[in-house]
Tab-separated table of N, CA and C in Angstrom:
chain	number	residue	atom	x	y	z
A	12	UNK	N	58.992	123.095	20.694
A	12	UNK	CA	58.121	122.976	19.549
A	12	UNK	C	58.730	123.655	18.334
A	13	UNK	N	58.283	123.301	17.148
A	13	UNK	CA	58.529	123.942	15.493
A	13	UNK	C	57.407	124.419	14.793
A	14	UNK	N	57.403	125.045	14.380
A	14	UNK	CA	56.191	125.726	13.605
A	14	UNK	C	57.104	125.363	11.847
A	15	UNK	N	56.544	125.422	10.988
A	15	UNK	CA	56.432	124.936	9.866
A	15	UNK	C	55.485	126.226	9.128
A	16	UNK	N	55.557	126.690	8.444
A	16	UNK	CA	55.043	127.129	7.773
A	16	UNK	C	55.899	127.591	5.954
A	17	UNK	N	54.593	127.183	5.104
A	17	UNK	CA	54.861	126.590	3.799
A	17	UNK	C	54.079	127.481	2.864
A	18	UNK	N	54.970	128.169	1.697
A	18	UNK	CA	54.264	129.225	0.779
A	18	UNK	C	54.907	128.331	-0.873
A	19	UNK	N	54.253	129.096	-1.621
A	19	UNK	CA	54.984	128.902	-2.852
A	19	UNK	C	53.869	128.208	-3.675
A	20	UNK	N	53.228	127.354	-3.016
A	20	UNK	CA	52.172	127.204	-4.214
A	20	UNK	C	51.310	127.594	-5.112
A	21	UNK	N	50.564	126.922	-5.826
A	21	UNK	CA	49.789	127.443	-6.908
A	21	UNK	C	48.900	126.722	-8.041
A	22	UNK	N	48.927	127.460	-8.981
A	22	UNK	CA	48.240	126.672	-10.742
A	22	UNK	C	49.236	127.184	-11.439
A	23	UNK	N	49.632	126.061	-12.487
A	23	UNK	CA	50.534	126.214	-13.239
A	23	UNK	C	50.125	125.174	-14.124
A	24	UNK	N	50.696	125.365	-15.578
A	24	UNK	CA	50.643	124.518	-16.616
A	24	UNK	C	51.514	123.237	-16.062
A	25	UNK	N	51.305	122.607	-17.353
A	25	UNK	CA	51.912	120.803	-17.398
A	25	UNK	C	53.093	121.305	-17.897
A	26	UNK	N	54.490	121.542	-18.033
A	26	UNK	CA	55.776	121.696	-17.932
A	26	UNK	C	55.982	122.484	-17.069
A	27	UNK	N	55.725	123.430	-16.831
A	27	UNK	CA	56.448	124.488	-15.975
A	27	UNK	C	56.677	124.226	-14.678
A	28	UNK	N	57.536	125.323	-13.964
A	28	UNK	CA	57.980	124.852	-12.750
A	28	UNK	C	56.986	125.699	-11.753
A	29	UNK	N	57.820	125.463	-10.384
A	29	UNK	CA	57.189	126.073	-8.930
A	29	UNK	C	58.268	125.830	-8.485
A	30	UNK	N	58.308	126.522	-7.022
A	30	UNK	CA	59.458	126.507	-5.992
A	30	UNK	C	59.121	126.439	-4.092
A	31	UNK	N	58.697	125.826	-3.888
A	31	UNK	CA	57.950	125.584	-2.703
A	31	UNK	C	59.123	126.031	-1.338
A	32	UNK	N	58.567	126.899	-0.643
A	32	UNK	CA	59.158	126.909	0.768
A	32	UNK	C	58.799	126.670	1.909
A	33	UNK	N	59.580	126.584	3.005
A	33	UNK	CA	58.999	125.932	4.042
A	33	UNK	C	60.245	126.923	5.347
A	34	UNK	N	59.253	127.420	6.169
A	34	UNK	CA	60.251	128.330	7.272
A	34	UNK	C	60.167	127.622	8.257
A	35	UNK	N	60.656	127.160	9.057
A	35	UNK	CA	60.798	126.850	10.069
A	35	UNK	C	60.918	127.771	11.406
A	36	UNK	N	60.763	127.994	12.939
A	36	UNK	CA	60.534	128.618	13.944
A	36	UNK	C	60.430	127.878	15.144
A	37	UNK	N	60.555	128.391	16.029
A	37	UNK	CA	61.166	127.874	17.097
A	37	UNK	C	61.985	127.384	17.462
A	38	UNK	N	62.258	125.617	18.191
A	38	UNK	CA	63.663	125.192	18.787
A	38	UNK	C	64.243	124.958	17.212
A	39	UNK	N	63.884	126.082	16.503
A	39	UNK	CA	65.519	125.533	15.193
A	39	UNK	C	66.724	125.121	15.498
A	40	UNK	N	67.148	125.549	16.737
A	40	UNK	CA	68.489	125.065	17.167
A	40	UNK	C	68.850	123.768	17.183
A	41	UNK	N	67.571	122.661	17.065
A	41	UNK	CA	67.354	121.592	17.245
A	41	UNK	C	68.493	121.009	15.460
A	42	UNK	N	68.903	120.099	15.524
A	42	UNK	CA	69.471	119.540	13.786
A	42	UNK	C	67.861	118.851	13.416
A	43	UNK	N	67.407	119.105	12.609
A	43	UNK	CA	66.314	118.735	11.996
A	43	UNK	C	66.680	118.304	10.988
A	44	UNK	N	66.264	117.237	10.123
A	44	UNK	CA	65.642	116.755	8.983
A	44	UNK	C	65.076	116.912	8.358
A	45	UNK	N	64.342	117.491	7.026
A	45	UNK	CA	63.541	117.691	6.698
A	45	UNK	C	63.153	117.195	5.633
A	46	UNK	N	61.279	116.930	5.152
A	46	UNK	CA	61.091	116.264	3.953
A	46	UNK	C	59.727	117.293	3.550
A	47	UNK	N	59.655	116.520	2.237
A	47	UNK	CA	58.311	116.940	1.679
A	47	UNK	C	57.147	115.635	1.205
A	48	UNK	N	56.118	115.877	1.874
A	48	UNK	CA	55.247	114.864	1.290
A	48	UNK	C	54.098	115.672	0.612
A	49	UNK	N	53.157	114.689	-0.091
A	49	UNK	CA	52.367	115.283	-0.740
A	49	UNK	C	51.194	114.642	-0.557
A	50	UNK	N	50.045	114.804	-0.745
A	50	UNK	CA	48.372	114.066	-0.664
A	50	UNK	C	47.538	114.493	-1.294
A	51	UNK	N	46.878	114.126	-1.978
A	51	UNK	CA	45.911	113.994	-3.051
A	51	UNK	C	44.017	113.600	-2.307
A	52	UNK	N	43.366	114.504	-2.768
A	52	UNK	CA	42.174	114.209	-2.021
A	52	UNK	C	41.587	112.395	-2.374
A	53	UNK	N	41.640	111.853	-0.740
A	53	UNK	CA	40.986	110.370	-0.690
A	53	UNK	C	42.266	109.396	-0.651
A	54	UNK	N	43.361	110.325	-1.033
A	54	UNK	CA	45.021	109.254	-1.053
A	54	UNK	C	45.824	109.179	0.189
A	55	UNK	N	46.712	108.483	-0.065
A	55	UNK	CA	47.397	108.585	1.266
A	55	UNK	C	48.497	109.502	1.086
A	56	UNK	N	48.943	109.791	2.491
A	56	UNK	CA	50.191	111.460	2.180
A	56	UNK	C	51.459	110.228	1.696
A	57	UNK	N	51.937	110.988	0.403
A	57	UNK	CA	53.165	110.074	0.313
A	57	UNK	C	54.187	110.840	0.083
A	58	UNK	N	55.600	110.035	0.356
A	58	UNK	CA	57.113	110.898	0.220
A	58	UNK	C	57.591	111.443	-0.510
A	59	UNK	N	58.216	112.461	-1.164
A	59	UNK	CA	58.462	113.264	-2.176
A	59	UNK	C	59.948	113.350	-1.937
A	60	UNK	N	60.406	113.669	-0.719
A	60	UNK	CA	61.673	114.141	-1.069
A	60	UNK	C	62.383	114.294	0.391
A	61	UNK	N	63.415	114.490	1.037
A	61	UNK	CA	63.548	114.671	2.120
A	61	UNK	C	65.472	114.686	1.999
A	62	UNK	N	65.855	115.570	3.094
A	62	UNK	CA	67.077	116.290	3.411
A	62	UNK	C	68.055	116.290	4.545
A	63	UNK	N	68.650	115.975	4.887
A	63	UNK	CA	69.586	115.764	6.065
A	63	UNK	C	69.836	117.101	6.670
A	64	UNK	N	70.101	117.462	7.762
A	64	UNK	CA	70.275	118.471	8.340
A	64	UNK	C	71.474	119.135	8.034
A	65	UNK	N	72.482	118.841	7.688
A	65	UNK	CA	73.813	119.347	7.330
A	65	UNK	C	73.577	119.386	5.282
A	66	UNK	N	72.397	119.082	4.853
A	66	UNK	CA	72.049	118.964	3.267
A	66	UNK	C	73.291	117.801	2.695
A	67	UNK	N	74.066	117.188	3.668
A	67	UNK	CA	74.910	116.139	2.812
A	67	UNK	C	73.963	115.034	2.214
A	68	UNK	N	73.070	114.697	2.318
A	68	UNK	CA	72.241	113.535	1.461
A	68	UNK	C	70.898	113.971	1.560
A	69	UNK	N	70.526	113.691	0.345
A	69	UNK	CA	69.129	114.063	-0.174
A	69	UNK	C	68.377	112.708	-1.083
A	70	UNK	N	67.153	112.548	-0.787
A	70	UNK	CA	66.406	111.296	-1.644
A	70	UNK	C	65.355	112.158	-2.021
A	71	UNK	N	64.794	110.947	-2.999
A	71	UNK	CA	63.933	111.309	-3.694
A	71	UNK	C	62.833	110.044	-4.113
A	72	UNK	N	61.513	110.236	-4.095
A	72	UNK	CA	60.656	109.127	-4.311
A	72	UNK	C	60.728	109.154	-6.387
A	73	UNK	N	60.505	107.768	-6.492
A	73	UNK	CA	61.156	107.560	-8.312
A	73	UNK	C	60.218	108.581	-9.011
A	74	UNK	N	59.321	108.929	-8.609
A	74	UNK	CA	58.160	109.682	-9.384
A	74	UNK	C	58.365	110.972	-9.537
A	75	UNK	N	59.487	111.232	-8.569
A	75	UNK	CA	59.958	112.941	-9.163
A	75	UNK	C	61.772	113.180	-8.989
A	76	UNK	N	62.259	112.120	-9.012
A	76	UNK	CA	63.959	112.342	-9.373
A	76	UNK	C	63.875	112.791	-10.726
A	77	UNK	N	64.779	113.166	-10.983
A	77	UNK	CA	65.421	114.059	-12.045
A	77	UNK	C	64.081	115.728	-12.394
A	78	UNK	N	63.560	115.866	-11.809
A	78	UNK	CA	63.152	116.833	-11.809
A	78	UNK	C	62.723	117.577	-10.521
A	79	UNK	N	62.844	116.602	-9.382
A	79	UNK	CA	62.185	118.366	-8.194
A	79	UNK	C	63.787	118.301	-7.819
A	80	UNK	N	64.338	118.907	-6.881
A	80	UNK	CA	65.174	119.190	-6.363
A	80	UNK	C	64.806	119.726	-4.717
A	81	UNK	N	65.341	119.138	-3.607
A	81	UNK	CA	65.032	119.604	-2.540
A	81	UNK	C	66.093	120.699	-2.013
A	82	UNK	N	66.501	121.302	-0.877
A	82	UNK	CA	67.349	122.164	-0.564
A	82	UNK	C	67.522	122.752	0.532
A	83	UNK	N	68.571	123.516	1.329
A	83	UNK	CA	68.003	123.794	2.432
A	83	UNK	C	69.096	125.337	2.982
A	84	UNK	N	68.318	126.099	3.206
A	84	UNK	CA	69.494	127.392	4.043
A	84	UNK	C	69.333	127.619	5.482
A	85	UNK	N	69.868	126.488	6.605
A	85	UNK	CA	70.021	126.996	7.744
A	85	UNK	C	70.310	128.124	8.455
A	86	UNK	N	71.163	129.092	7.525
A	86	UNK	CA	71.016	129.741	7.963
A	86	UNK	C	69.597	130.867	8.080
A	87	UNK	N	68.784	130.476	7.554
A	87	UNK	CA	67.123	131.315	7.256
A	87	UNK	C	66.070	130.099	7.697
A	88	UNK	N	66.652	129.262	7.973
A	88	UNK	CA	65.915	127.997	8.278
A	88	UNK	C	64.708	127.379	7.924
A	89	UNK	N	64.827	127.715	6.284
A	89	UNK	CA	63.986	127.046	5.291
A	89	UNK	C	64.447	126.477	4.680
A	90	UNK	N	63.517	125.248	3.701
A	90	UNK	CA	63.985	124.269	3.110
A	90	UNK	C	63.041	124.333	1.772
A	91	UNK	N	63.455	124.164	0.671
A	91	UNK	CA	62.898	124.216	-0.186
A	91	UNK	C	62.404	123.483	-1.355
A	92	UNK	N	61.722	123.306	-2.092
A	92	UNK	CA	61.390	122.036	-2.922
A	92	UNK	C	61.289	122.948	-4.861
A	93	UNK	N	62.233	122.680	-5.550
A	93	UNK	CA	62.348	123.219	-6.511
A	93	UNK	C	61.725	121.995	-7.417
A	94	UNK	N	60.353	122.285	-8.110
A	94	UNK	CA	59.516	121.406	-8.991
A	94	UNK	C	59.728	121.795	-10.210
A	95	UNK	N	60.486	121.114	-10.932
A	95	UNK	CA	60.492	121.609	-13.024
A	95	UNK	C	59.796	120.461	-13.721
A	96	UNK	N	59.493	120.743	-15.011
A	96	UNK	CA	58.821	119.656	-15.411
A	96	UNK	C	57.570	119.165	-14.970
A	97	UNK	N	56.687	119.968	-14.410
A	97	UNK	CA	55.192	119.352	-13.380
A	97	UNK	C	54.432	118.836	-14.822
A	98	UNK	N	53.447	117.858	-13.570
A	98	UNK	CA	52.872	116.750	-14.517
A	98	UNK	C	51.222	117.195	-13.801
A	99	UNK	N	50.493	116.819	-14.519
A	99	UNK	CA	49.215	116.262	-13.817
A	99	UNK	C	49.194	115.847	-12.786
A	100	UNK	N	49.740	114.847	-12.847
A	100	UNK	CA	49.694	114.035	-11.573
A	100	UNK	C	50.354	113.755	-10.353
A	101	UNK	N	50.998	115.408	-10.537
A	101	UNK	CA	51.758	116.136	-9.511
A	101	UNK	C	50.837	117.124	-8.492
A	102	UNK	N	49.274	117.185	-9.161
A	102	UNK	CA	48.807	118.287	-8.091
A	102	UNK	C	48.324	117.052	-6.513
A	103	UNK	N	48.609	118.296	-6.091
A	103	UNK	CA	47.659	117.473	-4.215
A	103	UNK	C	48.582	118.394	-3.668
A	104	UNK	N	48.007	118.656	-2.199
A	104	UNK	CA	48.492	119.779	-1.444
A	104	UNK	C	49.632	118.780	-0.738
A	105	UNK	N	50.821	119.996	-0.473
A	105	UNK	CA	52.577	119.889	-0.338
A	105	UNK	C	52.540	119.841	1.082
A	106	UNK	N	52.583	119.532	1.431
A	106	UNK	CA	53.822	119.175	3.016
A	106	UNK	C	54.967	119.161	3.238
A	107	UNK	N	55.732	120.229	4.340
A	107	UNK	CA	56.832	120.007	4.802
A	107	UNK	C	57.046	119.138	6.092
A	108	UNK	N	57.599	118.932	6.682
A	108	UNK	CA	57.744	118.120	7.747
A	108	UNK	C	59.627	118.011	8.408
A	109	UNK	N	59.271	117.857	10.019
A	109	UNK	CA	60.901	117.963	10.703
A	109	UNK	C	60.823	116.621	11.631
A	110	UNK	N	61.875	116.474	11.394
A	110	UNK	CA	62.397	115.074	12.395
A	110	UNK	C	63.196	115.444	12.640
A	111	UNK	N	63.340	115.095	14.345
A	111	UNK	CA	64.428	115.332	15.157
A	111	UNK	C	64.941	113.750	15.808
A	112	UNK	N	66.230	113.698	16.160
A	112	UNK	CA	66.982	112.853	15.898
A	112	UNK	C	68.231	112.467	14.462
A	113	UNK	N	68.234	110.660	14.540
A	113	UNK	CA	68.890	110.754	13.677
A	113	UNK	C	68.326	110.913	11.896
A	114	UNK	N	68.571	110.675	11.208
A	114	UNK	CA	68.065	111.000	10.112
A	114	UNK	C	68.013	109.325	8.790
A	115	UNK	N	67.221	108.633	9.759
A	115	UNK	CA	66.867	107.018	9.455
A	115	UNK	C	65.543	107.179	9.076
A	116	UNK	N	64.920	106.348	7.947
A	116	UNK	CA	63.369	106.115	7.384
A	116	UNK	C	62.808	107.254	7.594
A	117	UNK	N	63.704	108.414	6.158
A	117	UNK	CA	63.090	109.664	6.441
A	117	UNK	C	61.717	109.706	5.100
A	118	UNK	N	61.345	108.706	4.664
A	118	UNK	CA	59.977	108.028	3.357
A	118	UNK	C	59.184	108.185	4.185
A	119	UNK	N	59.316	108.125	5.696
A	119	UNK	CA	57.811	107.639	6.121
A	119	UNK	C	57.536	109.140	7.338
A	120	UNK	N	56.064	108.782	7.043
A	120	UNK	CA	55.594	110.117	7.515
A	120	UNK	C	55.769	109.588	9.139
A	121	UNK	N	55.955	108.182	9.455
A	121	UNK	CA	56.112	108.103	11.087
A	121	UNK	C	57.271	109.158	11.512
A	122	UNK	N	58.005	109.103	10.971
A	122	UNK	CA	59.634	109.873	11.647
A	122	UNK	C	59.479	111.114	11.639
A	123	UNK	N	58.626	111.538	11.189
A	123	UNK	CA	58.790	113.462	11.108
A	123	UNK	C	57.255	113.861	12.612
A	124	UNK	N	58.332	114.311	13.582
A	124	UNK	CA	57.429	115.544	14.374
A	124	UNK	C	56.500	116.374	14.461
A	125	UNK	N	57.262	117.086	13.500
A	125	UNK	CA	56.682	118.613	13.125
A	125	UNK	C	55.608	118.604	11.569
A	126	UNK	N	54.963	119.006	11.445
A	126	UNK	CA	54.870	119.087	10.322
A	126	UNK	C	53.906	120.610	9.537
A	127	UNK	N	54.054	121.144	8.756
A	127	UNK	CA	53.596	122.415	7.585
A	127	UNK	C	52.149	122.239	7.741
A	128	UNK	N	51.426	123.365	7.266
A	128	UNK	CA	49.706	123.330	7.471
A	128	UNK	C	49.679	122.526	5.926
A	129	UNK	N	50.073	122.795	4.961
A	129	UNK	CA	49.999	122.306	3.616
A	129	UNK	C	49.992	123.357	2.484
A	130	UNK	N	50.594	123.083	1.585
A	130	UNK	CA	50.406	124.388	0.432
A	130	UNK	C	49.889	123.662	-1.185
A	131	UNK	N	48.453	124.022	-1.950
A	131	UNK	CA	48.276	123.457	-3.071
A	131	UNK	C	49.018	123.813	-4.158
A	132	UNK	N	49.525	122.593	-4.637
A	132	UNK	CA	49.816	123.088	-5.990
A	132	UNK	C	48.738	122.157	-6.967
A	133	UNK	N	48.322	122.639	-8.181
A	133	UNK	CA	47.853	122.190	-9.028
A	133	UNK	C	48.155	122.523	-10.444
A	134	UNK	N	48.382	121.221	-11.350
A	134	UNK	CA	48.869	121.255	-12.306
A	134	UNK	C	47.884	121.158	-13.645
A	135	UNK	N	47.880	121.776	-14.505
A	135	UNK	CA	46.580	121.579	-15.300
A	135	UNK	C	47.109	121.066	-16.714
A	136	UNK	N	46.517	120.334	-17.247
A	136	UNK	CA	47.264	119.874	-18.548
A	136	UNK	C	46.675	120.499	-19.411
């Protein structure tokens, strides 16, 4: 098993940033994957961002390229979600999430295992 656990959120104005983390525990030994999704009360959880286990390739859903940045230090075995530029329509509580295996249709919340209790961020204009 993985435990997930996710800090960093908050309230913050409409430009400013946040920096979201996510620790990971247990079989870390495992190569994991990791992503971030997000959900909005009554919405569906959708993809934000997600990371290869070795950090050689990273995506991003079009609604937040050029401004979040994902990341990852195996060796502390957290992964992180660096948000600049927040919008309105960036708040809904954050999700991390781990997939084990290979690291194929990492958009969809089917492929990830493990997943974070959730952390809010909210953005206020």
């Amino acid at each position: 098993q993985v435990q997930l656990v996710e800090s960093g959120g908050g309230l913050v104005q409409a430009g400013g940033s946040l920096r979201l983390s996510c620790v990971a525990s247990g079989r870390t030994f495992n190569r994991l994957a990791m992503g971030w999704f997000r959900q909005a009360p009554g919405l569906e959880r959708r993809f934000v961002a997600a990371i290869t286990w070795g950090g050689g390739a990273t995506y991003y859903a079009d609604s937040v390229k050029g401004r979040f940045t994902i990341s990852r230090d195996n060796a502390k075995n957290t992964v992180y979600l660096q948000m600049n530029s927040l919008k309105s329509e960036d708040t809904a509580a954050y999700y991390c999430a781990a997939a084990s295996g290979g690291g194929f249709g990492l958009g969809l919340t089917t492929t990830y295992n493990y997943w974070g209790q959730g952390t809010q961020v909210t953005v206020s204009s």
